[in-house]
PDB file of C-alpha atoms and ligand atoms in Angstrom:
ATOM      1  CA  UNK A1048       0.000   0.000   0.000  1.00  0.00           C
ATOM      2  CA  UNK A1049       1.254   3.516  -0.683  1.00  0.00           C
ATOM      3  CA  UNK A1050       3.124   5.085   2.190  1.00  0.00           C
ATOM      4  CA  UNK A1051       1.946   8.407   3.456  1.00  0.00           C
ATOM      5  CA  UNK A1052       3.918  10.268   6.062  1.00  0.00           C
ATOM      6  CA  UNK A1053       1.725  13.052   7.397  1.00  0.00           C
ATOM      7  CA  UNK A1054       3.269  15.629   9.739  1.00  0.00           C
ATOM      8  CA  UNK A1055       0.572  14.922  12.294  1.00  0.00           C
ATOM      9  CA  UNK A1056      -1.773  11.953  12.526  1.00  0.00           C
ATOM     10  CA  UNK A1057      -4.955  12.400  10.466  1.00  0.00           C
ATOM     11  CA  UNK A1058      -8.261  13.217  12.108  1.00  0.00           C
ATOM     12  CA  UNK A1059     -11.460  11.381  11.393  1.00  0.00           C
ATOM     13  CA  UNK A1060     -15.113  11.481  12.338  1.00  0.00           C
ATOM     14  CA  UNK A1061     -17.487   8.635  13.113  1.00  0.00           C
ATOM     15  CA  UNK A1062     -20.681   7.676  14.863  1.00  0.00           C
ATOM     16  CA  UNK A1063     -20.763   5.304  17.805  1.00  0.00           C
ATOM     17  CA  UNK A1064     -22.832   4.340  20.807  1.00  0.00           C
ATOM     18  CA  UNK A1065     -21.366   4.971  24.260  1.00  0.00           C
ATOM     19  CA  UNK A1066     -21.348   1.751  26.286  1.00  0.00           C
ATOM     20  CA  UNK A1067     -20.703   0.657  29.861  1.00  0.00           C
ATOM     21  CA  UNK A1068     -19.700  -2.832  30.963  1.00  0.00           C
ATOM     22  CA  UNK A1069     -22.326  -4.916  32.771  1.00  0.00           C
ATOM     23  CA  UNK A1070     -20.561  -4.365  36.115  1.00  0.00           C
ATOM     24  CA  UNK A1071     -20.281  -0.610  35.567  1.00  0.00           C
ATOM     25  CA  UNK A1072     -16.485  -0.500  35.779  1.00  0.00           C
ATOM     26  CA  UNK A1073     -15.514   0.021  32.145  1.00  0.00           C
ATOM     27  CA  UNK A1074     -16.775   2.298  29.430  1.00  0.00           C
ATOM     28  CA  UNK A1075     -16.100   2.753  25.755  1.00  0.00           C
ATOM     29  CA  UNK A1076     -17.824   3.014  22.428  1.00  0.00           C
ATOM     30  CA  UNK A1077     -19.473   0.491  20.140  1.00  0.00           C
ATOM     31  CA  UNK A1078     -19.363   1.032  16.406  1.00  0.00           C
ATOM     32  CA  UNK A1079     -22.624   1.395  14.524  1.00  0.00           C
ATOM     33  CA  UNK A1080     -21.923  -1.235  11.889  1.00  0.00           C
ATOM     34  CA  UNK A1081     -19.122  -3.719  11.330  1.00  0.00           C
ATOM     35  CA  UNK A1082     -17.255  -4.267  14.595  1.00  0.00           C
ATOM     36  CA  UNK A1083     -20.124  -3.077  16.769  1.00  0.00           C
ATOM     37  CA  UNK A1084     -19.875  -6.258  18.793  1.00  0.00           C
ATOM     38  CA  UNK A1085     -16.367  -5.330  19.922  1.00  0.00           C
ATOM     39  CA  UNK A1086     -16.531  -2.102  21.935  1.00  0.00           C
ATOM     40  CA  UNK A1087     -13.361  -0.025  22.019  1.00  0.00           C
ATOM     41  CA  UNK A1088     -11.722   2.141  24.638  1.00  0.00           C
ATOM     42  CA  UNK A1089     -10.732   5.783  24.272  1.00  0.00           C
ATOM     43  CA  UNK A1090      -7.313   4.651  23.055  1.00  0.00           C
ATOM     44  CA  UNK A1091      -7.491   1.297  21.397  1.00  0.00           C
ATOM     45  CA  UNK A1092      -6.212  -1.058  18.777  1.00  0.00           C
ATOM     46  CA  UNK A1093      -8.462  -2.675  16.187  1.00  0.00           C
ATOM     47  CA  UNK A1094      -8.867  -6.430  16.313  1.00  0.00           C
ATOM     48  CA  UNK A1095      -9.989  -8.449  13.336  1.00  0.00           C
ATOM     49  CA  UNK A1096     -13.762  -8.879  13.651  1.00  0.00           C
ATOM     50  CA  UNK A1097     -13.482 -12.316  12.058  1.00  0.00           C
ATOM     51  CA  UNK A1098     -10.904 -13.448  14.586  1.00  0.00           C
ATOM     52  CA  UNK A1099      -8.234 -13.857  11.934  1.00  0.00           C
ATOM     53  CA  UNK A1100      -4.709 -13.579  13.173  1.00  0.00           C
ATOM     54  CA  UNK A1101      -3.506 -10.573  11.276  1.00  0.00           C
ATOM     55  CA  UNK A1102      -2.975  -6.942  11.984  1.00  0.00           C
ATOM     56  CA  UNK A1103      -5.689  -4.498  11.020  1.00  0.00           C
ATOM     57  CA  UNK A1104      -6.202  -3.071   8.497  1.00  0.00           C
ATOM     58  CA  UNK A1105      -5.362  -6.150   6.434  1.00  0.00           C
ATOM     59  CA  UNK A1106      -5.604  -5.687   2.687  1.00  0.00           C
ATOM     60  CA  UNK A1107      -7.653  -8.825   2.026  1.00  0.00           C
ATOM     61  CA  UNK A1108     -10.030  -8.235   4.914  1.00  0.00           C
ATOM     62  CA  UNK A1109     -12.389  -5.418   5.824  1.00  0.00           C
ATOM     63  CA  UNK A1110     -11.467  -5.273   9.512  1.00  0.00           C
ATOM     64  CA  UNK A1111     -10.043  -2.312  11.376  1.00  0.00           C
ATOM     65  CA  UNK A1112     -11.460   0.942  12.653  1.00  0.00           C
ATOM     66  CA  UNK A1113     -13.370   3.088  10.212  1.00  0.00           C
ATOM     67  CA  UNK A1114     -13.885   6.813  10.048  1.00  0.00           C
ATOM     68  CA  UNK A1115     -15.074   9.458   7.642  1.00  0.00           C
ATOM     69  CA  UNK A1116     -12.895  12.355   6.525  1.00  0.00           C
ATOM     70  CA  UNK A1117     -15.151  15.207   7.554  1.00  0.00           C
ATOM     71  CA  UNK A1118     -17.431  16.308  10.333  1.00  0.00           C
ATOM     72  CA  UNK A1119     -20.176  17.016   7.777  1.00  0.00           C
ATOM     73  CA  UNK A1120     -20.122  13.457   6.449  1.00  0.00           C
ATOM     74  CA  UNK A1121     -20.610  12.115   9.974  1.00  0.00           C
ATOM     75  CA  UNK A1122     -23.341  14.663  10.634  1.00  0.00           C
ATOM     76  CA  UNK A1123     -25.150  13.566   7.474  1.00  0.00           C
ATOM     77  CA  UNK A1124     -24.939   9.933   8.588  1.00  0.00           C
ATOM     78  CA  UNK A1125     -26.408  10.898  11.978  1.00  0.00           C
ATOM     79  CA  UNK A1126     -29.631  11.952  10.211  1.00  0.00           C
ATOM     80  CA  UNK A1127     -30.499   8.296   9.596  1.00  0.00           C
ATOM     81  CA  UNK A1128     -33.140   7.412  12.142  1.00  0.00           C
ATOM     82  CA  UNK A1129     -31.324   4.319  13.393  1.00  0.00           C
ATOM     83  CA  UNK A1130     -28.328   6.471  14.329  1.00  0.00           C
ATOM     84  CA  UNK A1131     -30.286   9.284  15.897  1.00  0.00           C
ATOM     85  CA  UNK A1132     -29.112   8.538  19.435  1.00  0.00           C
ATOM     86  CA  UNK A1133     -25.513   7.847  18.449  1.00  0.00           C
ATOM     87  CA  UNK A1134     -22.695  10.197  19.428  1.00  0.00           C
ATOM     88  CA  UNK A1135     -20.346  11.822  16.951  1.00  0.00           C
ATOM     89  CA  UNK A1136     -16.703  11.095  17.668  1.00  0.00           C
ATOM     90  CA  UNK A1137     -13.649  12.974  16.573  1.00  0.00           C
ATOM     91  CA  UNK A1138     -10.698  10.594  16.470  1.00  0.00           C
ATOM     92  CA  UNK A1139      -6.998  10.669  15.826  1.00  0.00           C
ATOM     93  CA  UNK A1140      -6.037   7.949  13.368  1.00  0.00           C
ATOM     94  CA  UNK A1141      -2.914   6.129  14.582  1.00  0.00           C
ATOM     95  CA  UNK A1142      -0.806   3.389  13.068  1.00  0.00           C
ATOM     96  CA  UNK A1143      -1.194   2.223   9.510  1.00  0.00           C
ATOM     97  CA  UNK A1144      -4.256   3.180   7.558  1.00  0.00           C
ATOM     98  CA  UNK A1145      -5.898   2.682   4.196  1.00  0.00           C
ATOM     99  CA  UNK A1146      -7.400   5.798   2.729  1.00  0.00           C
ATOM    100  CA  UNK A1147     -10.415   5.620   0.472  1.00  0.00           C
ATOM    101  CA  UNK A1148     -12.737   8.195  -0.987  1.00  0.00           C
ATOM    102  CA  UNK A1149     -15.027   8.732   1.974  1.00  0.00           C
ATOM    103  CA  UNK A1150     -12.761   7.841   4.818  1.00  0.00           C
ATOM    104  CA  UNK A1151     -10.113   5.583   6.280  1.00  0.00           C
ATOM    105  CA  UNK A1152      -9.718   2.079   7.656  1.00  0.00           C
ATOM    106  CA  UNK A1153      -6.953   1.841  10.200  1.00  0.00           C
ATOM    107  CA  UNK A1154      -5.128   0.135  13.062  1.00  0.00           C
ATOM    108  CA  UNK A1155      -5.322   2.328  16.165  1.00  0.00           C
ATOM    109  CA  UNK A1156      -7.206   5.366  17.348  1.00  0.00           C
ATOM    110  CA  UNK A1157      -7.618   7.872  20.114  1.00  0.00           C
ATOM    111  CA  UNK A1158     -11.088   9.273  20.668  1.00  0.00           C
ATOM    112  CA  UNK A1159     -10.582  12.981  21.375  1.00  0.00           C
ATOM    113  CA  UNK A1160     -14.051  14.478  21.347  1.00  0.00           C
ATOM    114  CA  UNK A1161     -17.522  12.988  21.735  1.00  0.00           C
ATOM    115  CA  UNK A1162     -20.405  15.213  20.667  1.00  0.00           C
ATOM    116  CA  UNK A1163     -23.673  14.147  22.232  1.00  0.00           C
ATOM    117  CA  UNK A1164     -27.153  15.269  21.301  1.00  0.00           C
ATOM    118  CA  UNK A1165     -29.744  16.779  23.614  1.00  0.00           C
ATOM    119  CA  UNK A1166     -31.658  14.712  26.147  1.00  0.00           C
ATOM    120  CA  UNK A1167     -34.864  13.215  24.691  1.00  0.00           C
ATOM    121  CA  UNK A1168     -36.761  16.008  26.531  1.00  0.00           C
ATOM    122  CA  UNK A1169     -34.734  18.658  24.718  1.00  0.00           C
ATOM    123  CA  UNK A1170     -32.655  19.801  27.699  1.00  0.00           C
ATOM    124  CA  UNK A1171     -28.877  19.863  27.731  1.00  0.00           C
ATOM    125  CA  UNK A1172     -27.562  16.476  28.913  1.00  0.00           C
ATOM    126  CA  UNK A1173     -25.126  16.029  31.790  1.00  0.00           C
ATOM    127  CA  UNK A1174     -24.589  12.291  31.692  1.00  0.00           C
ATOM    128  CA  UNK A1175     -25.486   8.953  30.200  1.00  0.00           C
ATOM    129  CA  UNK A1176     -28.247   6.548  31.204  1.00  0.00           C
ATOM    130  CA  UNK A1177     -29.154   3.050  30.091  1.00  0.00           C
ATOM    131  CA  UNK A1178     -30.547   3.233  26.562  1.00  0.00           C
ATOM    132  CA  UNK A1179     -32.473   0.024  27.180  1.00  0.00           C
ATOM    133  CA  UNK A1180     -30.531  -2.233  24.861  1.00  0.00           C
ATOM    134  CA  UNK A1181     -27.015  -3.526  24.465  1.00  0.00           C
ATOM    135  CA  UNK A1182     -24.795  -6.403  23.564  1.00  0.00           C
ATOM    136  CA  UNK A1183     -23.562  -9.265  25.691  1.00  0.00           C
ATOM    137  CA  UNK A1184     -21.599  -7.725  28.539  1.00  0.00           C
ATOM    138  CA  UNK A1185     -22.271  -4.137  27.522  1.00  0.00           C
ATOM    139  CA  UNK A1186     -25.166  -1.732  27.972  1.00  0.00           C
ATOM    140  CA  UNK A1187     -25.642   0.993  25.396  1.00  0.00           C
ATOM    141  CA  UNK A1188     -25.964   4.451  26.925  1.00  0.00           C
ATOM    142  CA  UNK A1189     -27.921   7.497  25.877  1.00  0.00           C
ATOM    143  CA  UNK A1190     -27.434  11.135  26.878  1.00  0.00           C
ATOM    144  CA  UNK A1191     -29.784  12.446  29.570  1.00  0.00           C
ATOM    145  CA  UNK A1192     -30.285  15.673  31.503  1.00  0.00           C
ATOM    146  CA  UNK A1193     -30.139  15.658  35.314  1.00  0.00           C
ATOM    147  CA  UNK A1194     -33.918  15.843  35.659  1.00  0.00           C
ATOM    148  CA  UNK A1195     -34.639  12.889  33.389  1.00  0.00           C
ATOM    149  CA  UNK A1196     -31.801  10.886  34.963  1.00  0.00           C
ATOM    150  CA  UNK A1197     -33.438  11.339  38.376  1.00  0.00           C
ATOM    151  CA  UNK A1198     -36.812  10.254  37.034  1.00  0.00           C
ATOM    152  CA  UNK A1199     -35.554   7.126  35.313  1.00  0.00           C
ATOM    153  CA  UNK A1200     -34.955   5.014  38.356  1.00  0.00           C
ATOM    154  CA  UNK A1201     -32.426   2.249  38.497  1.00  0.00           C
ATOM    155  CA  UNK A1202     -31.254   0.295  35.550  1.00  0.00           C
ATOM    156  CA  UNK A1203     -32.310  -3.343  35.524  1.00  0.00           C
ATOM    157  CA  UNK A1204     -29.804  -5.517  37.457  1.00  0.00           C
ATOM    158  CA  UNK A1205     -27.602  -2.545  38.296  1.00  0.00           C
ATOM    159  CA  UNK A1206     -27.451  -0.059  41.143  1.00  0.00           C
ATOM    160  CA  UNK A1207     -26.944   3.108  39.146  1.00  0.00           C
ATOM    161  CA  UNK A1208     -29.326   5.372  37.292  1.00  0.00           C
ATOM    162  CA  UNK A1209     -26.851   7.377  35.225  1.00  0.00           C
ATOM    163  CA  UNK A1210     -23.164   8.155  34.898  1.00  0.00           C
ATOM    164  CA  UNK A1211     -22.158  11.803  34.721  1.00  0.00           C
ATOM    165  CA  UNK A1212     -19.914  12.814  31.853  1.00  0.00           C
ATOM    166  CA  UNK A1213     -16.955  13.366  34.207  1.00  0.00           C
ATOM    167  CA  UNK A1214     -17.395   9.878  35.646  1.00  0.00           C
ATOM    168  CA  UNK A1215     -17.656   8.401  32.145  1.00  0.00           C
ATOM    169  CA  UNK A1216     -14.343  10.030  31.201  1.00  0.00           C
ATOM    170  CA  UNK A1217     -12.735   8.814  34.434  1.00  0.00           C
ATOM    171  CA  UNK A1218     -13.920   5.226  33.905  1.00  0.00           C
ATOM    172  CA  UNK A1219     -12.600   5.330  30.352  1.00  0.00           C
ATOM    173  CA  UNK A1220      -9.151   6.416  31.513  1.00  0.00           C
ATOM    174  CA  UNK A1221      -9.481   9.918  29.941  1.00  0.00           C
ATOM    175  CA  UNK A1222      -8.715  12.368  28.466  1.00  0.00           C
ATOM    176  CA  UNK A1223     -11.861  12.859  26.397  1.00  0.00           C
ATOM    177  CA  UNK A1224     -13.831  16.011  25.766  1.00  0.00           C
ATOM    178  CA  UNK A1225     -17.581  15.588  25.797  1.00  0.00           C
ATOM    179  CA  UNK A1226     -19.443  18.356  24.030  1.00  0.00           C
ATOM    180  CA  UNK A1227     -23.109  18.357  24.999  1.00  0.00           C
ATOM    181  CA  UNK A1228     -26.083  19.565  23.031  1.00  0.00           C
ATOM    182  CA  UNK A1229     -25.147  18.476  19.542  1.00  0.00           C
ATOM    183  CA  UNK A1230     -24.126  21.809  18.073  1.00  0.00           C
ATOM    184  CA  UNK A1231     -20.414  22.086  17.370  1.00  0.00           C
ATOM    185  CA  UNK A1232     -18.945  24.892  19.432  1.00  0.00           C
ATOM    186  CA  UNK A1233     -17.565  27.418  17.009  1.00  0.00           C
ATOM    187  CA  UNK A1234     -17.564  24.921  14.151  1.00  0.00           C
ATOM    188  CA  UNK A1235     -15.702  21.632  13.809  1.00  0.00           C
TER     189      UNK A1235
HETATM  190 ZN1   ZN B2480      -9.356  -9.061   9.431  1.00  0.00          ZN
HETATM  191 ZN1   ZN B2481     -34.196  15.374  29.939  1.00  0.00          ZN
END
């Protein structure tokens, strides 16, 4: 594959669902399509979704992390109703990558910024609560305001009602900037 040597690692944009482990001790993000079953941490390495023993992104496979080149592309994708409650991540692409027209497929990433939409009631969110679905071992989270978090009551089989954004960042090993309310502050 052609070698590119950028002065600084490329940035990318993607949608994901914030997740918390069943015991509430680990957090991360789950991709919205391929690889969604393998949640990733704030700084993480891609693993082949097919369990093949090669490094991602392998040329004859479609594994690896994916991102789009621009904020606008990710924003357009977020219009799809099934992705409405997803968060928009800004990531640094690390390690080797394959560039294609709309984005990149790559080996490692750091999630730098997570932009979350408003609470379902329209208020500015301050944390994440159980979205009511998940994958084995992981609950998917959705942004909530303090008022709605208090009204929700406990999550099934867990003792918590919501995790504040600061706590989410701490559990994920930080640093991560969470921008609430959906609108990019001063543009992407
Ligand atoms: Zn693979
Ligand atoms: Zn609310």
